[in-house]
Short mmCIF file of C-alpha atoms in Angstrom, two decimals:
data_model
loop_
_atom_site.label_atom_id
_atom_site.label_comp_id
_atom_site.label_asym_id
_atom_site.label_seq_id
_atom_site.Cartn_x
_atom_site.Cartn_y
_atom_site.Cartn_z
CA MET A 282 -32.07 -32.65 -17.75
CA ALA A 283 -32.52 -28.93 -18.23
CA GLN A 284 -34.02 -27.77 -21.53
CA CYS A 285 -32.11 -25.35 -23.68
CA GLU A 286 -33.93 -22.36 -24.20
CA ALA A 287 -33.95 -21.07 -27.74
CA LYS A 288 -34.65 -17.33 -26.73
CA GLU A 289 -31.85 -14.69 -26.15
CA ARG A 290 -29.05 -16.82 -27.32
CA LYS A 291 -25.64 -15.39 -27.77
CA ILE A 292 -24.04 -17.23 -30.93
CA LEU A 293 -20.28 -16.43 -31.43
CA VAL A 294 -19.02 -16.77 -35.05
CA ALA A 295 -15.29 -17.02 -35.66
CA VAL A 296 -14.43 -15.20 -38.87
CA ASP A 297 -11.25 -14.76 -40.82
CA GLU A 298 -9.81 -14.38 -44.31
CA GLY A 299 -10.86 -17.61 -45.57
CA GLU A 300 -13.90 -18.60 -47.49
CA GLU A 301 -14.68 -21.29 -45.15
CA SER A 302 -15.53 -19.11 -42.24
CA MET A 303 -17.86 -17.03 -44.30
CA TYR A 304 -19.46 -20.28 -45.41
CA ALA A 305 -19.57 -21.25 -41.65
CA LEU A 306 -21.36 -17.83 -40.82
CA SER A 307 -23.71 -18.26 -43.75
CA TRP A 308 -24.71 -21.74 -42.86
CA CYS A 309 -25.29 -20.47 -39.08
CA LEU A 310 -27.46 -17.60 -40.50
CA ASN A 311 -29.60 -19.87 -42.59
CA ASN A 312 -29.83 -22.78 -40.28
CA ILE A 313 -29.73 -21.79 -36.76
CA LEU A 314 -30.94 -17.86 -36.67
CA VAL A 315 -33.40 -17.61 -39.24
CA SER A 316 -37.10 -17.86 -38.24
CA GLN A 317 -36.23 -18.54 -34.71
CA ASN A 318 -38.33 -15.35 -33.77
CA SER A 319 -35.96 -14.86 -31.01
CA LYS A 320 -33.84 -11.96 -29.65
CA ASP A 321 -30.54 -13.71 -30.75
CA THR A 322 -27.32 -11.79 -30.68
CA LEU A 323 -24.85 -12.72 -33.15
CA ILE A 324 -21.18 -11.84 -32.21
CA LEU A 325 -18.84 -11.79 -35.00
CA LEU A 326 -15.34 -12.29 -33.73
CA TYR A 327 -11.99 -11.76 -35.66
CA ALA A 328 -8.59 -12.68 -34.11
CA LYS A 329 -6.12 -10.32 -35.43
CA ALA A 330 -2.40 -11.09 -35.32
CA THR A 331 -0.84 -9.61 -32.30
CA PRO A 332 0.65 -5.88 -33.11
CA PRO A 333 4.35 -5.89 -32.38
CA VAL A 334 4.34 -2.85 -30.01
CA TYR A 335 7.87 -2.60 -29.79
CA THR A 336 10.28 -3.28 -32.43
CA ALA A 337 11.57 -6.98 -32.07
CA LEU A 338 13.76 -9.68 -33.53
CA ASP A 339 11.80 -12.06 -35.72
CA GLY A 340 12.36 -15.93 -36.06
CA THR A 341 15.47 -15.17 -38.44
CA GLY A 342 17.04 -12.58 -36.36
CA TYR A 343 15.86 -9.68 -38.43
CA LEU A 344 14.92 -6.45 -36.63
CA PHE A 345 11.81 -4.82 -37.74
CA SER A 346 12.16 -1.24 -37.78
CA ASP A 347 9.03 1.02 -36.44
CA ASP A 348 7.96 1.76 -39.83
CA ILE A 349 7.71 -1.71 -40.83
CA VAL A 350 5.87 -2.63 -37.61
CA ALA A 351 3.51 0.28 -38.25
CA THR A 352 2.76 -0.92 -41.72
CA MET A 353 2.19 -4.35 -40.49
CA GLU A 354 -0.35 -2.94 -37.77
CA LYS A 355 -2.07 -0.99 -40.55
CA TYR A 356 -2.33 -3.99 -42.76
CA ASN A 357 -3.88 -6.05 -40.09
CA ASN A 358 -6.29 -3.48 -39.15
CA GLU A 359 -7.33 -3.20 -42.76
CA VAL A 360 -7.80 -7.08 -43.04
CA ALA A 361 -9.90 -7.05 -39.86
CA GLU A 362 -12.21 -4.29 -41.29
CA SER A 363 -12.47 -5.93 -44.75
CA VAL A 364 -13.30 -9.30 -43.05
CA MET A 365 -15.95 -7.40 -40.82
CA GLN A 366 -17.53 -5.72 -43.81
CA LYS A 367 -17.80 -8.81 -45.62
CA ALA A 368 -19.46 -10.77 -42.59
CA ASN A 369 -22.00 -7.75 -42.03
CA LYS A 370 -23.06 -8.00 -45.65
CA LEU A 371 -23.67 -11.64 -45.56
CA CYS A 372 -25.92 -11.18 -42.49
CA LYS A 373 -27.77 -8.35 -44.27
CA GLU A 374 -28.51 -10.51 -47.15
CA VAL A 375 -30.23 -12.93 -45.05
CA HIS A 376 -34.37 -12.43 -45.11
CA ASN A 377 -36.35 -12.85 -41.92
CA LEU A 378 -33.18 -12.42 -39.70
CA ASP A 379 -34.02 -10.90 -36.49
CA VAL A 380 -30.81 -10.77 -34.52
CA LYS A 381 -28.64 -8.06 -33.18
CA VAL A 382 -25.13 -8.20 -34.64
CA GLU A 383 -22.07 -7.08 -32.76
CA THR A 384 -18.60 -7.09 -34.03
CA LYS A 385 -15.50 -7.84 -31.86
CA VAL A 386 -11.97 -7.85 -32.99
CA GLU A 387 -9.45 -9.06 -30.41
CA SER A 388 -5.63 -9.45 -30.86
CA GLY A 389 -4.09 -12.87 -30.28
CA ASP A 390 -3.79 -16.30 -31.52
CA ALA A 391 -7.17 -17.46 -32.79
CA ARG A 392 -7.20 -20.49 -30.49
CA ASP A 393 -6.92 -18.58 -27.55
CA VAL A 394 -9.12 -15.65 -28.38
CA ILE A 395 -11.85 -17.82 -29.53
CA CYS A 396 -11.88 -19.76 -25.96
CA GLN A 397 -11.47 -16.62 -24.13
CA VAL A 398 -14.33 -14.54 -25.70
CA ALA A 399 -16.57 -17.58 -25.72
CA GLU A 400 -16.01 -17.95 -21.97
CA LYS A 401 -15.92 -14.20 -21.22
CA LEU A 402 -19.34 -13.49 -22.96
CA ASP A 403 -20.91 -16.90 -21.84
CA VAL A 404 -22.09 -17.71 -25.25
CA ASN A 405 -24.59 -20.35 -26.20
CA LEU A 406 -22.80 -21.59 -29.26
CA VAL A 407 -19.54 -21.00 -31.13
CA VAL A 408 -19.59 -21.36 -34.89
CA MET A 409 -16.13 -21.79 -36.92
CA GLY A 410 -14.71 -23.24 -40.14
CA SER A 411 -12.80 -26.27 -39.60
CA HIS A 412 -9.46 -24.75 -40.94
CA GLY A 413 -8.40 -21.28 -39.83
CA TYR A 414 -4.59 -21.85 -39.95
CA GLY A 415 -2.27 -22.40 -42.99
CA LEU A 416 -1.43 -26.01 -43.52
CA ILE A 417 2.11 -25.95 -42.05
CA LYS A 418 1.06 -24.19 -38.80
CA ARG A 419 -1.83 -26.48 -38.64
CA ALA A 420 0.53 -29.35 -38.65
CA PHE A 421 2.55 -28.19 -35.63
CA LEU A 422 -0.42 -26.62 -33.71
CA GLY A 423 -3.43 -28.58 -34.74
CA SER A 424 -6.40 -27.06 -36.08
CA VAL A 425 -8.04 -24.15 -34.32
CA SER A 426 -11.48 -25.85 -34.51
CA ASN A 427 -10.13 -29.06 -32.83
CA HIS A 428 -8.56 -26.86 -30.10
CA CYS A 429 -11.78 -24.79 -29.49
CA ALA A 430 -14.00 -27.87 -29.39
CA GLN A 431 -12.08 -29.15 -26.74
CA LYS A 432 -11.61 -26.37 -24.55
CA VAL A 433 -14.75 -24.30 -25.25
CA GLN A 434 -17.60 -25.28 -22.62
CA CYS A 435 -20.56 -24.60 -24.82
CA PRO A 436 -21.42 -26.39 -28.12
CA VAL A 437 -19.24 -25.90 -30.85
CA LEU A 438 -20.36 -26.16 -34.79
CA ILE A 439 -17.54 -26.93 -37.05
CA VAL A 440 -18.50 -26.29 -40.65
CA LYS A 441 -16.37 -27.42 -43.48
CA ARG A 442 -16.79 -25.86 -46.86
CA PRO A 443 -18.41 -28.18 -49.16
CA LYS A 444 -15.96 -29.83 -51.92
CA SER A 445 -18.17 -28.38 -54.51
CA GLU A 446 -17.53 -25.05 -53.03
CA ALA A 447 -13.93 -25.35 -52.97
CA PRO A 448 -11.75 -23.58 -55.19
CA SER A 449 -10.67 -25.29 -58.53
CA LYS A 450 -7.23 -24.38 -58.19
CA MET B 21 -21.43 -18.60 -52.23
CA ALA B 22 -24.44 -20.82 -52.00
CA GLN B 23 -27.06 -20.38 -49.43
CA CYS B 24 -27.73 -23.21 -47.24
CA GLU B 25 -31.55 -24.29 -47.44
CA ALA B 26 -33.19 -24.52 -44.10
CA LYS B 27 -35.95 -26.91 -45.46
CA GLU B 28 -36.02 -30.64 -45.83
CA ARG B 29 -32.72 -31.19 -43.84
CA LYS B 30 -31.38 -34.36 -42.75
CA ILE B 31 -29.78 -33.99 -39.21
CA LEU B 32 -28.08 -37.01 -37.91
CA VAL B 33 -27.75 -37.19 -33.93
CA ALA B 34 -25.32 -39.84 -32.52
CA VAL B 35 -26.76 -41.02 -29.40
CA ASP B 36 -25.24 -43.58 -26.89
CA GLU B 37 -25.58 -44.49 -23.22
CA GLY B 38 -24.15 -41.33 -21.84
CA GLU B 39 -26.18 -38.54 -20.69
CA GLU B 40 -23.95 -36.23 -22.91
CA SER B 41 -25.39 -37.48 -26.33
CA MET B 42 -28.80 -36.86 -24.59
CA TYR B 43 -28.00 -33.40 -23.69
CA ALA B 44 -26.74 -32.95 -27.51
CA LEU B 45 -29.97 -34.35 -28.76
CA SER B 46 -31.93 -31.95 -26.58
CA TRP B 47 -29.90 -28.92 -27.49
CA CYS B 48 -30.39 -29.94 -31.13
CA LEU B 49 -34.33 -30.15 -30.73
CA ASN B 50 -34.47 -27.01 -28.76
CA ASN B 51 -31.97 -24.71 -30.80
CA ILE B 52 -31.98 -26.31 -34.29
CA LEU B 53 -34.98 -28.17 -35.06
CA VAL B 54 -37.65 -26.29 -33.17
CA SER B 55 -39.97 -23.50 -34.99
CA GLN B 56 -37.97 -24.03 -38.30
CA ASN B 57 -41.53 -24.93 -39.75
CA SER B 58 -39.55 -27.35 -42.08
CA LYS B 59 -39.73 -30.83 -43.14
CA ASP B 60 -36.67 -31.82 -41.37
CA THR B 61 -35.92 -35.61 -40.80
CA LEU B 62 -33.94 -36.51 -37.52
CA ILE B 63 -32.06 -39.58 -37.75
CA LEU B 64 -30.99 -41.02 -34.33
CA LEU B 65 -27.96 -43.40 -34.76
CA TYR B 66 -26.64 -46.08 -32.17
CA ALA B 67 -23.57 -47.55 -32.80
CA LYS B 68 -23.72 -50.94 -31.36
CA ALA B 69 -20.52 -53.06 -30.44
CA THR B 70 -19.78 -55.57 -33.09
CA PRO B 71 -21.43 -58.75 -32.00
CA PRO B 72 -18.93 -61.63 -32.14
CA VAL B 73 -20.09 -63.84 -34.83
CA TYR B 74 -17.81 -66.66 -34.31
CA THR B 75 -16.33 -67.63 -31.02
CA ALA B 76 -13.04 -66.12 -30.75
CA LEU B 77 -10.18 -65.56 -28.42
CA ASP B 78 -10.40 -62.35 -26.34
CA GLY B 79 -7.35 -59.96 -25.69
CA THR B 80 -6.36 -62.34 -22.64
CA GLY B 81 -6.66 -65.49 -24.73
CA TYR B 82 -9.73 -66.58 -23.33
CA LEU B 83 -12.23 -68.35 -25.48
CA PHE B 84 -15.79 -67.06 -25.51
CA SER B 85 -18.22 -69.82 -25.52
CA ASP B 86 -21.46 -69.71 -27.76
CA ASP B 87 -23.66 -68.99 -24.87
CA ILE B 88 -21.44 -65.95 -23.55
CA VAL B 89 -21.32 -64.61 -27.12
CA ALA B 90 -24.97 -64.88 -27.63
CA THR B 91 -25.49 -63.27 -23.93
CA MET B 92 -23.57 -60.53 -25.19
CA GLU B 93 -25.25 -59.82 -28.26
CA LYS B 94 -28.69 -59.96 -26.41
CA TYR B 95 -27.16 -57.40 -23.81
CA ASN B 96 -25.93 -55.14 -26.54
CA ASN B 97 -29.34 -55.22 -28.30
CA GLU B 98 -31.06 -54.48 -25.20
CA VAL B 99 -28.77 -51.29 -24.55
CA ALA B 100 -29.41 -50.24 -28.11
CA GLU B 101 -33.16 -50.48 -27.75
CA SER B 102 -33.28 -48.73 -24.24
CA VAL B 103 -30.90 -45.82 -25.65
CA MET B 104 -33.52 -45.41 -28.62
CA GLN B 105 -36.34 -45.49 -26.27
CA LYS B 106 -35.00 -42.57 -24.29
CA ALA B 107 -33.88 -40.57 -27.21
CA ASN B 108 -37.32 -40.83 -28.72
CA LYS B 109 -38.99 -39.91 -25.37
CA LEU B 110 -37.08 -36.69 -25.38
CA CYS B 111 -38.20 -35.99 -29.08
CA LYS B 112 -41.88 -36.33 -27.99
CA GLU B 113 -41.27 -34.01 -25.05
CA VAL B 114 -40.30 -30.97 -27.30
CA HIS B 115 -43.37 -29.00 -28.33
CA ASN B 116 -43.68 -27.59 -32.00
CA LEU B 117 -41.69 -30.10 -33.07
CA ASP B 118 -42.33 -30.99 -36.93
CA VAL B 119 -39.71 -33.54 -37.91
CA LYS B 120 -39.79 -37.02 -38.90
CA VAL B 121 -37.78 -39.17 -36.45
CA GLU B 122 -35.87 -42.11 -37.71
CA THR B 123 -33.76 -44.61 -35.65
CA LYS B 124 -30.80 -46.48 -36.92
CA VAL B 125 -28.81 -49.05 -35.09
CA GLU B 126 -25.46 -49.95 -36.72
CA SER B 127 -22.75 -52.42 -35.76
CA GLY B 128 -19.27 -51.17 -35.36
CA ASP B 129 -16.84 -48.82 -33.88
CA ALA B 130 -18.81 -45.45 -33.33
CA ARG B 131 -16.22 -43.63 -35.12
CA ASP B 132 -16.68 -45.52 -38.47
CA VAL B 133 -20.23 -45.97 -37.96
CA ILE B 134 -21.04 -42.19 -37.77
CA CYS B 135 -18.79 -41.05 -40.62
CA GLN B 136 -20.07 -44.02 -42.82
CA VAL B 137 -23.80 -43.25 -42.25
CA ALA B 138 -23.37 -39.36 -42.51
CA GLU B 139 -21.77 -39.87 -45.90
CA LYS B 140 -24.15 -42.61 -47.05
CA LEU B 141 -27.36 -40.59 -46.06
CA ASP B 142 -25.81 -37.39 -47.24
CA VAL B 143 -26.77 -35.56 -44.13
CA ASN B 144 -26.74 -31.93 -43.59
CA LEU B 145 -25.48 -32.02 -40.12
CA VAL B 146 -24.14 -34.43 -37.60
CA VAL B 147 -24.66 -33.73 -33.75
CA MET B 148 -23.09 -35.44 -30.87
CA GLY B 149 -21.72 -35.12 -27.72
CA SER B 150 -17.83 -34.64 -27.13
CA HIS B 151 -17.03 -37.71 -25.51
CA GLY B 152 -18.37 -41.07 -26.32
CA TYR B 153 -15.78 -43.47 -25.30
CA GLY B 154 -14.32 -44.15 -21.84
CA LEU B 155 -11.25 -42.29 -20.67
CA ILE B 156 -8.64 -44.97 -21.18
CA LYS B 157 -10.04 -45.86 -24.74
CA ARG B 158 -10.22 -41.96 -25.60
CA ALA B 159 -6.63 -41.83 -24.65
CA PHE B 160 -5.45 -44.33 -27.19
CA LEU B 161 -8.13 -43.44 -29.90
CA GLY B 162 -8.75 -39.64 -29.47
CA SER B 163 -12.53 -38.70 -28.96
CA VAL B 164 -14.96 -39.82 -31.45
CA SER B 165 -15.95 -36.17 -31.91
CA ASN B 166 -12.42 -35.10 -32.79
CA HIS B 167 -12.43 -37.98 -35.21
CA CYS B 168 -15.67 -37.04 -37.08
CA ALA B 169 -15.25 -33.43 -36.98
CA GLN B 170 -12.19 -34.02 -39.13
CA LYS B 171 -13.42 -36.69 -41.51
CA VAL B 172 -17.38 -35.71 -41.99
CA GLN B 173 -17.81 -33.57 -44.75
CA CYS B 174 -20.97 -31.82 -43.56
CA PRO B 175 -20.90 -29.46 -40.38
CA VAL B 176 -20.49 -31.33 -37.14
CA LEU B 177 -22.15 -29.75 -33.90
CA ILE B 178 -20.03 -31.17 -30.71
CA VAL B 179 -22.03 -30.68 -27.56
CA LYS B 180 -20.43 -30.80 -24.14
CA ARG B 181 -22.53 -31.40 -20.96
CA PRO B 182 -22.62 -28.27 -19.11
CA LYS B 183 -20.48 -28.35 -15.79
CA SER B 184 -23.72 -27.82 -13.66
CA GLU B 185 -25.32 -30.79 -15.46
CA ALA B 186 -22.36 -33.18 -14.65
CA PRO B 187 -23.11 -35.79 -12.02
CA SER B 188 -21.60 -34.87 -8.49
CA LYS B 189 -20.04 -38.09 -7.82
#
């Protein structure tokens, strides 16, 4: 059986707007990346909603005008930037962290984006929160983490936000 | 956000007869447990098929006699022992491993056993292969890892056996 090398690993952490993905990143930083004395690369990945390049009918038959499309795209970009800032801040807060941090924003469905990037970059581990979709979308599509755990070839670490960390509301 | 402590963690690795669970253990040893300079406890868990305490009809209406039941139980115990020996051997092969290794054999369905033990021992991480059932049973029950990833409250690491490691037959 081949031994897994703990050196020069590529670890992909899928981040999104939710607190759970930030908790997953934090768990990974504190339990996998710290004190390994390695040259790990941490890749922070955010899947951005696909920008509507052309004006298009939405599900209700409503036609988006160009300015609305532009506003949506601007909003998506701002969210992506905000998520990455938060994730980068978390990385900097961890002491003894000797990793190279890269950020990557890709457009598309999170399920596809995570699997594609994991395969393309040939990462050694994918880390993600257990949710990543709203309740209704999850009921139809299944959770992002279940999908990725099945599709991705490398090990997948699924982190749930502990109950004590959950918002009280 | 609470920081996760990398000290004195309890890590539960579900092992079974398959090579995949041994690969999962190996991955965990080399990527999570090595060089953390911690007082981690590694708990090796094997879910043994429930022993038929009383003679009972099987699905075909066939009555197991006492001696067959005893033979089945003996076989199950031998398999459990063999799996644990293999797992312990893997742990000893890893250098710089400063963890306490405990073994635990519980009777029952792997899905239930893993979730129950993870909760009871309040572990910090569950590690398992992505399979753990035969193809037909999985089609009906879903994979053990999917079930556990949903039910277990702590982070779950699902490790697939790399394609290059798969048997050629």
